[in-house]
mmCIF file of N, CA and C in Angstrom:
data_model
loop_
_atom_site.group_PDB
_atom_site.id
_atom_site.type_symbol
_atom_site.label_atom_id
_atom_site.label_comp_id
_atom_site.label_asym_id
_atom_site.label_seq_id
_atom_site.Cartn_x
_atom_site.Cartn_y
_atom_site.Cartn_z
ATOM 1 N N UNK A 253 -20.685 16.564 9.100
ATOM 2 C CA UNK A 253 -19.961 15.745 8.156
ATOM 3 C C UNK A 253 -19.568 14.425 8.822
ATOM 4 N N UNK A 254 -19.527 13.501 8.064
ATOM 5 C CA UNK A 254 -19.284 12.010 8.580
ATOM 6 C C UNK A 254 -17.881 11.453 8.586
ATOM 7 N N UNK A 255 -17.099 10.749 9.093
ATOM 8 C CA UNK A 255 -16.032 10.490 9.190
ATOM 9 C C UNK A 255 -15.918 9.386 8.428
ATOM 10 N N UNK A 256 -15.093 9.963 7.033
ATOM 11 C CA UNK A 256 -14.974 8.893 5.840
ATOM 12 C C UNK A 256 -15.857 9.401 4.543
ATOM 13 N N UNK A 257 -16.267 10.694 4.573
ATOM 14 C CA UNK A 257 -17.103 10.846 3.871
ATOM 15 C C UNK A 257 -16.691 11.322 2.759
ATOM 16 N N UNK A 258 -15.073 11.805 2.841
ATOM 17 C CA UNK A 258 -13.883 11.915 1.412
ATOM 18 C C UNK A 258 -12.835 11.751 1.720
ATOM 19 N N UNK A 259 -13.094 10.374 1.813
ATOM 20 C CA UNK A 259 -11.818 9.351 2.147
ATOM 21 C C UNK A 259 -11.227 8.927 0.511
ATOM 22 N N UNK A 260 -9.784 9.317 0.553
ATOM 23 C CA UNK A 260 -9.285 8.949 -0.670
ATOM 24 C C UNK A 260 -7.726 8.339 -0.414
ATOM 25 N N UNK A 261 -7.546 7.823 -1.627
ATOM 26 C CA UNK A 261 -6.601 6.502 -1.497
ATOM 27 C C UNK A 261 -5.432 7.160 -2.482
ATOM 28 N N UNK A 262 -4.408 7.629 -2.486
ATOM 29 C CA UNK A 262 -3.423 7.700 -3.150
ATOM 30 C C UNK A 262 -1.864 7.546 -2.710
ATOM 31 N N UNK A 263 -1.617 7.054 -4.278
ATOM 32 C CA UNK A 263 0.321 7.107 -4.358
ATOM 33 C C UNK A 263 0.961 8.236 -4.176
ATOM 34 N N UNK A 264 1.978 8.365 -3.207
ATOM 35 C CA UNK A 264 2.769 9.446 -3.103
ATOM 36 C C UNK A 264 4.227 9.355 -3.348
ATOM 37 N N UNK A 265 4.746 9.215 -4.510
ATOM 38 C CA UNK A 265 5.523 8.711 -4.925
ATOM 39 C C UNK A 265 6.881 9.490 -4.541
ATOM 40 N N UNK A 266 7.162 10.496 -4.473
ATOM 41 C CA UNK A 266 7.849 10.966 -3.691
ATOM 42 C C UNK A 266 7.765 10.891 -2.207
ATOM 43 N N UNK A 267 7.365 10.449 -1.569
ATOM 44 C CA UNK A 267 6.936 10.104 -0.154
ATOM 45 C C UNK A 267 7.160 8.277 0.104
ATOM 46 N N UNK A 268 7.207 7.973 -1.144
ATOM 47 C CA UNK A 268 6.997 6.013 -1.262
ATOM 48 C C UNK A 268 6.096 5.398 -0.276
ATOM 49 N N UNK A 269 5.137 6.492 -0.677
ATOM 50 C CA UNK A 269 3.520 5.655 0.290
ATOM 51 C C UNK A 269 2.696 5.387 -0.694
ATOM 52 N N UNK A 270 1.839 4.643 0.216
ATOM 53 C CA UNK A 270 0.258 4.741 -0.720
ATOM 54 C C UNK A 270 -0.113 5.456 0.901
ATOM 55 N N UNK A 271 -1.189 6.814 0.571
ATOM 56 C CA UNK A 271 -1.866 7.232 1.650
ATOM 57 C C UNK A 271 -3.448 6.607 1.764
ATOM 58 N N UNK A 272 -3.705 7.141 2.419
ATOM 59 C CA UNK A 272 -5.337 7.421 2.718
ATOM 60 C C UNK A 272 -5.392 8.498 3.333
ATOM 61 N N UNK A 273 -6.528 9.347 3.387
ATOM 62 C CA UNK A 273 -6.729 10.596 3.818
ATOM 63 C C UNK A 273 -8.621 10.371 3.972
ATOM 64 N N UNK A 274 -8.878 10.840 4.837
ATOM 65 C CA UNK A 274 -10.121 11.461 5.463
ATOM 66 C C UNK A 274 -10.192 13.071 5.738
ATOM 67 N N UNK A 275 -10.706 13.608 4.624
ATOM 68 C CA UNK A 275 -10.297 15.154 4.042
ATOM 69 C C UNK A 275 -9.004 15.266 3.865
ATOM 70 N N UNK A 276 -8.732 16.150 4.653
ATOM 71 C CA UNK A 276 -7.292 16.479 4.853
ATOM 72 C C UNK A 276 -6.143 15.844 5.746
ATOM 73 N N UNK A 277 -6.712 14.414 6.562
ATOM 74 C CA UNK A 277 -6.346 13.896 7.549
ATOM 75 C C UNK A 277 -5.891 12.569 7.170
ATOM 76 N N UNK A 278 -4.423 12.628 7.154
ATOM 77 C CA UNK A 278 -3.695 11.522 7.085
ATOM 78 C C UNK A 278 -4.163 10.148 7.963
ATOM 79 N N UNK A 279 -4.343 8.814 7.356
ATOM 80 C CA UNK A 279 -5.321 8.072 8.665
ATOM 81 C C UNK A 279 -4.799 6.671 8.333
ATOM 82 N N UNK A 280 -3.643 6.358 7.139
ATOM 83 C CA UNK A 280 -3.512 5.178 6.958
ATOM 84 C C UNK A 280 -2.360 5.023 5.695
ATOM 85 N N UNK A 281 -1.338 4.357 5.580
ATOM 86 C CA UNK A 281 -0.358 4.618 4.749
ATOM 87 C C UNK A 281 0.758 2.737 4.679
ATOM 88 N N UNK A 282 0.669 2.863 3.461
ATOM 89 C CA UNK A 282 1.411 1.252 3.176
ATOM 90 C C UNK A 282 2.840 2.026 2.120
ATOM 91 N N UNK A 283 3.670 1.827 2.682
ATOM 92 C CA UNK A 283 5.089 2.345 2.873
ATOM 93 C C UNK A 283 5.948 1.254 1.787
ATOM 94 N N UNK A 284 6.641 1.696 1.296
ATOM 95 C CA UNK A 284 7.892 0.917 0.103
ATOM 96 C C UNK A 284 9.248 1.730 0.304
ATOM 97 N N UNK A 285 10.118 0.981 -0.147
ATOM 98 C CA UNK A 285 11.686 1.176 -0.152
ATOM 99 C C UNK A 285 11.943 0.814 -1.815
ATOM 100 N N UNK A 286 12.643 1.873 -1.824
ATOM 101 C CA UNK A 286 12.828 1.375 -3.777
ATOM 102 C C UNK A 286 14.075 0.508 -3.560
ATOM 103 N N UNK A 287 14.754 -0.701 -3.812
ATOM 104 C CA UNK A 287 15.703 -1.354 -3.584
ATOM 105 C C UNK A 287 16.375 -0.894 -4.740
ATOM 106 N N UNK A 288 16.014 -1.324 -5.860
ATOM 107 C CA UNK A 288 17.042 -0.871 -7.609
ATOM 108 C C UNK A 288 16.073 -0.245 -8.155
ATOM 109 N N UNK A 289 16.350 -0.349 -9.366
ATOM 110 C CA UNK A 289 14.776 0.027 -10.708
ATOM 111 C C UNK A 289 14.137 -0.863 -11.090
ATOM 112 N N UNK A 290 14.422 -2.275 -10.483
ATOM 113 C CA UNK A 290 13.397 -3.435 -10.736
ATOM 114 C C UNK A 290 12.859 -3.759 -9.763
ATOM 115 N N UNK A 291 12.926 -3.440 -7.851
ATOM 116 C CA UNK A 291 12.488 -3.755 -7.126
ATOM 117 C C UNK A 291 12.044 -2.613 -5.899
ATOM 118 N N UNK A 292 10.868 -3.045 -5.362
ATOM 119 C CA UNK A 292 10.250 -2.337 -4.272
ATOM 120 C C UNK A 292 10.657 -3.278 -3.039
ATOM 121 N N UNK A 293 10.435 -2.715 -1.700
ATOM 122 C CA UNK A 293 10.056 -3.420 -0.747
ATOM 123 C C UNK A 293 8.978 -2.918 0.192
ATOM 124 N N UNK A 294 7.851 -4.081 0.352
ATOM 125 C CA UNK A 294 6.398 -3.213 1.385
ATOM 126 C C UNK A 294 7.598 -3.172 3.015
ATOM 127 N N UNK A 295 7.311 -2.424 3.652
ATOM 128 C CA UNK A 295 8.437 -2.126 4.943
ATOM 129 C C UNK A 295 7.372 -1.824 5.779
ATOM 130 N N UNK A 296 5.985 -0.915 5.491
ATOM 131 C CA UNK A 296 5.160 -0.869 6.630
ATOM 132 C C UNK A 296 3.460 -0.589 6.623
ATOM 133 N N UNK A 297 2.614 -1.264 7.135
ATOM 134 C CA UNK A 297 1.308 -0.622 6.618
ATOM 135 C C UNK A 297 0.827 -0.297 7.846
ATOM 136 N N UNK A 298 0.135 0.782 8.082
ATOM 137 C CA UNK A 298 -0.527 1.225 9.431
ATOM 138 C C UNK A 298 -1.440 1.776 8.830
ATOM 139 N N UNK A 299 -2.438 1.623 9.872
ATOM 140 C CA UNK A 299 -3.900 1.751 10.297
ATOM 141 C C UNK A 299 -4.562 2.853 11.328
ATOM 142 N N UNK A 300 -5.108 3.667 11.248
ATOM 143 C CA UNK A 300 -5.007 4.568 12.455
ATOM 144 C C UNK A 300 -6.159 3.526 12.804
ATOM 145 N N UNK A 301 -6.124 3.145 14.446
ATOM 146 C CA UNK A 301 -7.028 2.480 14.842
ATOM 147 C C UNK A 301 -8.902 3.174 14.606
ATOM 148 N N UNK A 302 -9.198 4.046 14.924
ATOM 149 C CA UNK A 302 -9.885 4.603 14.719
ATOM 150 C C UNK A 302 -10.756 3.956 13.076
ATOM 151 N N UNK A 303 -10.120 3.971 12.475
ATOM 152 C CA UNK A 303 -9.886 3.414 10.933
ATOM 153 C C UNK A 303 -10.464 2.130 10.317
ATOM 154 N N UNK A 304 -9.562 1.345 11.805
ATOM 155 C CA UNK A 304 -9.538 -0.249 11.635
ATOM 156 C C UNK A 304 -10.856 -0.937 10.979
ATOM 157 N N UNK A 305 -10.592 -1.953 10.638
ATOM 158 C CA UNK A 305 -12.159 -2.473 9.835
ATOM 159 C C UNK A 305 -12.343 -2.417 8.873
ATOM 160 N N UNK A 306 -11.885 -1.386 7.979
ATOM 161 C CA UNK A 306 -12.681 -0.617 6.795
ATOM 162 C C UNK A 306 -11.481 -1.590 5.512
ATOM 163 N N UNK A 307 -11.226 -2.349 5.721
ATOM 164 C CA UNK A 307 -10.352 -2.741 4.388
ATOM 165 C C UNK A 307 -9.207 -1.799 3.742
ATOM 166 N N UNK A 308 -8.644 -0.475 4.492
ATOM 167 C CA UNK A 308 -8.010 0.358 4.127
ATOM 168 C C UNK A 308 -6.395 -0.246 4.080
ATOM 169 N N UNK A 309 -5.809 -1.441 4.516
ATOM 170 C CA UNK A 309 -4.393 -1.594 4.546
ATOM 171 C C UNK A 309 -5.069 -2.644 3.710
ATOM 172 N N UNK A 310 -5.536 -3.287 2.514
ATOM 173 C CA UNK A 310 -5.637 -4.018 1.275
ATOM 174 C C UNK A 310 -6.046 -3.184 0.567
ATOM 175 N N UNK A 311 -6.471 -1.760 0.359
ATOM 176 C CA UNK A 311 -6.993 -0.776 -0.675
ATOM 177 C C UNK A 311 -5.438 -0.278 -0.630
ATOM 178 N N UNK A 312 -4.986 -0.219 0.614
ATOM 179 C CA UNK A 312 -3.005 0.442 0.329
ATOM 180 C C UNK A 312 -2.471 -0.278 -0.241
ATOM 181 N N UNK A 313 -2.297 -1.862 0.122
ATOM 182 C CA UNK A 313 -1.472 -2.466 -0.648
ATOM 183 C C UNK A 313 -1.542 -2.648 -1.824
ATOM 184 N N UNK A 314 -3.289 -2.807 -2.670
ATOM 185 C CA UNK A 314 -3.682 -2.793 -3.651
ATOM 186 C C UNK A 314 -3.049 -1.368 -4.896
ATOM 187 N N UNK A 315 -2.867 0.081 -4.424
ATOM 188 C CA UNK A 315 -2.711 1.063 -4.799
ATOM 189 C C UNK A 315 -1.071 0.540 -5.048
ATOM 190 N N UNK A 316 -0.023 0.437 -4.011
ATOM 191 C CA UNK A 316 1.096 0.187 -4.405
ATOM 192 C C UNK A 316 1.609 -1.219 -5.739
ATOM 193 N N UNK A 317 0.992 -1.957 -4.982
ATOM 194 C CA UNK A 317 0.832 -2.678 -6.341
ATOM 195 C C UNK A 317 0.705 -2.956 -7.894
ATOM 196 N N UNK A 318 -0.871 -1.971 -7.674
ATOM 197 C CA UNK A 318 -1.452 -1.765 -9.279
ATOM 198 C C UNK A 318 0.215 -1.004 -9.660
ATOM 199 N N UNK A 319 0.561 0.389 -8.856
ATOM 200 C CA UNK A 319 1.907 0.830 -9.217
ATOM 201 C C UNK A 319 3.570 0.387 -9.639
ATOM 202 N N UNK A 320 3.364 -0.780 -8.811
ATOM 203 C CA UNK A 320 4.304 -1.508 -9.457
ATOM 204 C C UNK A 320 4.207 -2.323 -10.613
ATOM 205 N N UNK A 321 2.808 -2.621 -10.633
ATOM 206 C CA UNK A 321 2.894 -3.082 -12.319
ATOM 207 C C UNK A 321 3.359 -2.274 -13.010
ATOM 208 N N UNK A 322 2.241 -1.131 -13.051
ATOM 209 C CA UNK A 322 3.135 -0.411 -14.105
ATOM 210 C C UNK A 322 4.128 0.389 -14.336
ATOM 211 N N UNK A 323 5.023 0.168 -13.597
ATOM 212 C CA UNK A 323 6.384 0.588 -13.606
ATOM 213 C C UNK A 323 7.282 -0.748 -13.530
ATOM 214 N N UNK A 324 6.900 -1.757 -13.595
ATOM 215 C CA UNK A 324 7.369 -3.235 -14.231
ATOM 216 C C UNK A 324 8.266 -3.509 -13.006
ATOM 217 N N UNK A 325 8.037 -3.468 -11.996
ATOM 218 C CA UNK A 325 9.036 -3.709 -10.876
ATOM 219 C C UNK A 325 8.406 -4.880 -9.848
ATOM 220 N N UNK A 326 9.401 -5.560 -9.370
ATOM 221 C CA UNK A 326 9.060 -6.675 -8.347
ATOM 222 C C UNK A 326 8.744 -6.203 -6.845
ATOM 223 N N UNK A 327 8.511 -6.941 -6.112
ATOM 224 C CA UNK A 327 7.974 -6.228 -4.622
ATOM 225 C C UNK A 327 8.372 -7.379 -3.426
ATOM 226 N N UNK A 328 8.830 -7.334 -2.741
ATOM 227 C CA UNK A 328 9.473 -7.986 -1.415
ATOM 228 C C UNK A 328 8.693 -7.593 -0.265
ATOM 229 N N UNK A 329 7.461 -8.516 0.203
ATOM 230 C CA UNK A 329 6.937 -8.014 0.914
ATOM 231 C C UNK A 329 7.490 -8.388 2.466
ATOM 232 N N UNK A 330 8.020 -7.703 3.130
ATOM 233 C CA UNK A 330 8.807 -7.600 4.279
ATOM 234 C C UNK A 330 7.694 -6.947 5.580
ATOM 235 N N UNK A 331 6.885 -5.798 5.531
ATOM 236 C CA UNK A 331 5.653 -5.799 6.201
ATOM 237 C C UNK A 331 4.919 -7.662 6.400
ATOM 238 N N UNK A 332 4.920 -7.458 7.830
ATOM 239 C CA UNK A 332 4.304 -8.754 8.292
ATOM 240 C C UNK A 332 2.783 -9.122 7.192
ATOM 241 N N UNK A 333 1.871 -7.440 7.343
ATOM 242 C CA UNK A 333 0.793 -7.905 6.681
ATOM 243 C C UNK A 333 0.568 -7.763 5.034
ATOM 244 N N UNK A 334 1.508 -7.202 4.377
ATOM 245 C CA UNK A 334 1.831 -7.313 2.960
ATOM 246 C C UNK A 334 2.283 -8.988 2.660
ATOM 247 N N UNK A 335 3.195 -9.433 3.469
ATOM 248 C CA UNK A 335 3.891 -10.868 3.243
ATOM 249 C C UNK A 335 2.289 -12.117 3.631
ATOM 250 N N UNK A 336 1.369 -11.802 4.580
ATOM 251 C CA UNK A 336 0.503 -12.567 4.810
ATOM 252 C C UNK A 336 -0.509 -12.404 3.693
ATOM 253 N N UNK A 337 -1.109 -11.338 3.044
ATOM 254 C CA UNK A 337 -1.759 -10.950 1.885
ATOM 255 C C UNK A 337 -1.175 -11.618 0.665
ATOM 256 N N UNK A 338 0.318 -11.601 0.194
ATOM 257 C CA UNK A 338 0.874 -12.291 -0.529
ATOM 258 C C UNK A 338 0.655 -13.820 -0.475
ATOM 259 N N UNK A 339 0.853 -14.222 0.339
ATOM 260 C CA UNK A 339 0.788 -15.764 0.900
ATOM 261 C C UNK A 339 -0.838 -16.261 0.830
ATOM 262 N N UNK A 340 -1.540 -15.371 1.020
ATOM 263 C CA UNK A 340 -3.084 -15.593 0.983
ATOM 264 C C UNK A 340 -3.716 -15.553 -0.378
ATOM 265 N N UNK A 341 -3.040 -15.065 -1.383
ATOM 266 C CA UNK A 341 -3.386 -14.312 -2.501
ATOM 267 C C UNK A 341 -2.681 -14.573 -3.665
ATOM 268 N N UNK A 342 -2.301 -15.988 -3.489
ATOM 269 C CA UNK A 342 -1.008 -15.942 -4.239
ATOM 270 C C UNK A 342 -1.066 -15.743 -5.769
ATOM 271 N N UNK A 343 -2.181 -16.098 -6.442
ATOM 272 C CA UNK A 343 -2.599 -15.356 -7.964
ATOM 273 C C UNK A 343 -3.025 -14.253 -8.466
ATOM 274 N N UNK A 344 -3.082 -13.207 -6.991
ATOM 275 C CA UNK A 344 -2.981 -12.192 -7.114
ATOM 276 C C UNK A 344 -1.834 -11.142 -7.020
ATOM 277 N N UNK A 345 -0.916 -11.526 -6.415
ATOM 278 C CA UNK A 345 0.536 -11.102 -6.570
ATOM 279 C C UNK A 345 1.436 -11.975 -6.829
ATOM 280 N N UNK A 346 1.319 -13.022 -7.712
ATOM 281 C CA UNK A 346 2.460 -14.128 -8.332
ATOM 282 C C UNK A 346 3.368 -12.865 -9.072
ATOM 283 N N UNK A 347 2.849 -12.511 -9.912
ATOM 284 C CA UNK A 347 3.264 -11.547 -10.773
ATOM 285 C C UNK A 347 4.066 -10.757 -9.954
ATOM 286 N N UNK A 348 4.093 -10.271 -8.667
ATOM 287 C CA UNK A 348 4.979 -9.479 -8.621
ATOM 288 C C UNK A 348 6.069 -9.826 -7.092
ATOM 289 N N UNK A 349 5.453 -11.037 -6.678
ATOM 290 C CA UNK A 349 6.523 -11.586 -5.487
ATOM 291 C C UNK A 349 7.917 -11.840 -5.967
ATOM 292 N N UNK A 350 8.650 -10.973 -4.935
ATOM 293 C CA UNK A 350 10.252 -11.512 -5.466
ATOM 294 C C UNK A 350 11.101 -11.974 -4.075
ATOM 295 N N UNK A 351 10.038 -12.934 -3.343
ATOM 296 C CA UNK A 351 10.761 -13.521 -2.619
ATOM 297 C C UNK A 351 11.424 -14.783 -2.717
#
């Protein structure tokens, strides 16, 4: 079996991650703080190096995101690389920067 070969991307909303998993193997996770009921904050995205490369901390941030749309909430990106993605992207998260 290949490494990445059921790699999947989900919200753990009780956990306030977005994961990634390689089978059963936790390998990458973009982290939120619920501030109120209108706001998130990104606080951390890691990468298992092993990992690195693969676009997996913009498929995390992307997952938390799409989630905060639809739960109509703003996002404070405080993670160094959530706040640089924001700044890079800015018509892609206008909608939900609340800095």
């Amino acid at each position: 079996m290949k490494r990445g070969e059921y790699m999947q991307i989900k919200l753990e909303k009780d956990r306030k991650k977005a994961l990634a998993y390689d089978n059963d193997l936790e390998i990458a996770y973009c982290q939120y703080e619920v501030k109120d009921e209108n706001l998130w904050e990104i606080t951390h995205t890691v990468v298992d190096k092993n990992y690195g490369g693969q676009g997996l901390a913009g498929k995390l941030l992307d997952e938390v995101c799409e989630n905060a749309r639809k739960e109509k909430v703003k996002i404070i990106p405080t993670c160094s690389y959530a706040a640089k993605k924001f700044d890079e992207n800015k018509e892609k998260y206008q909608d939900l920067d609340a800095r």
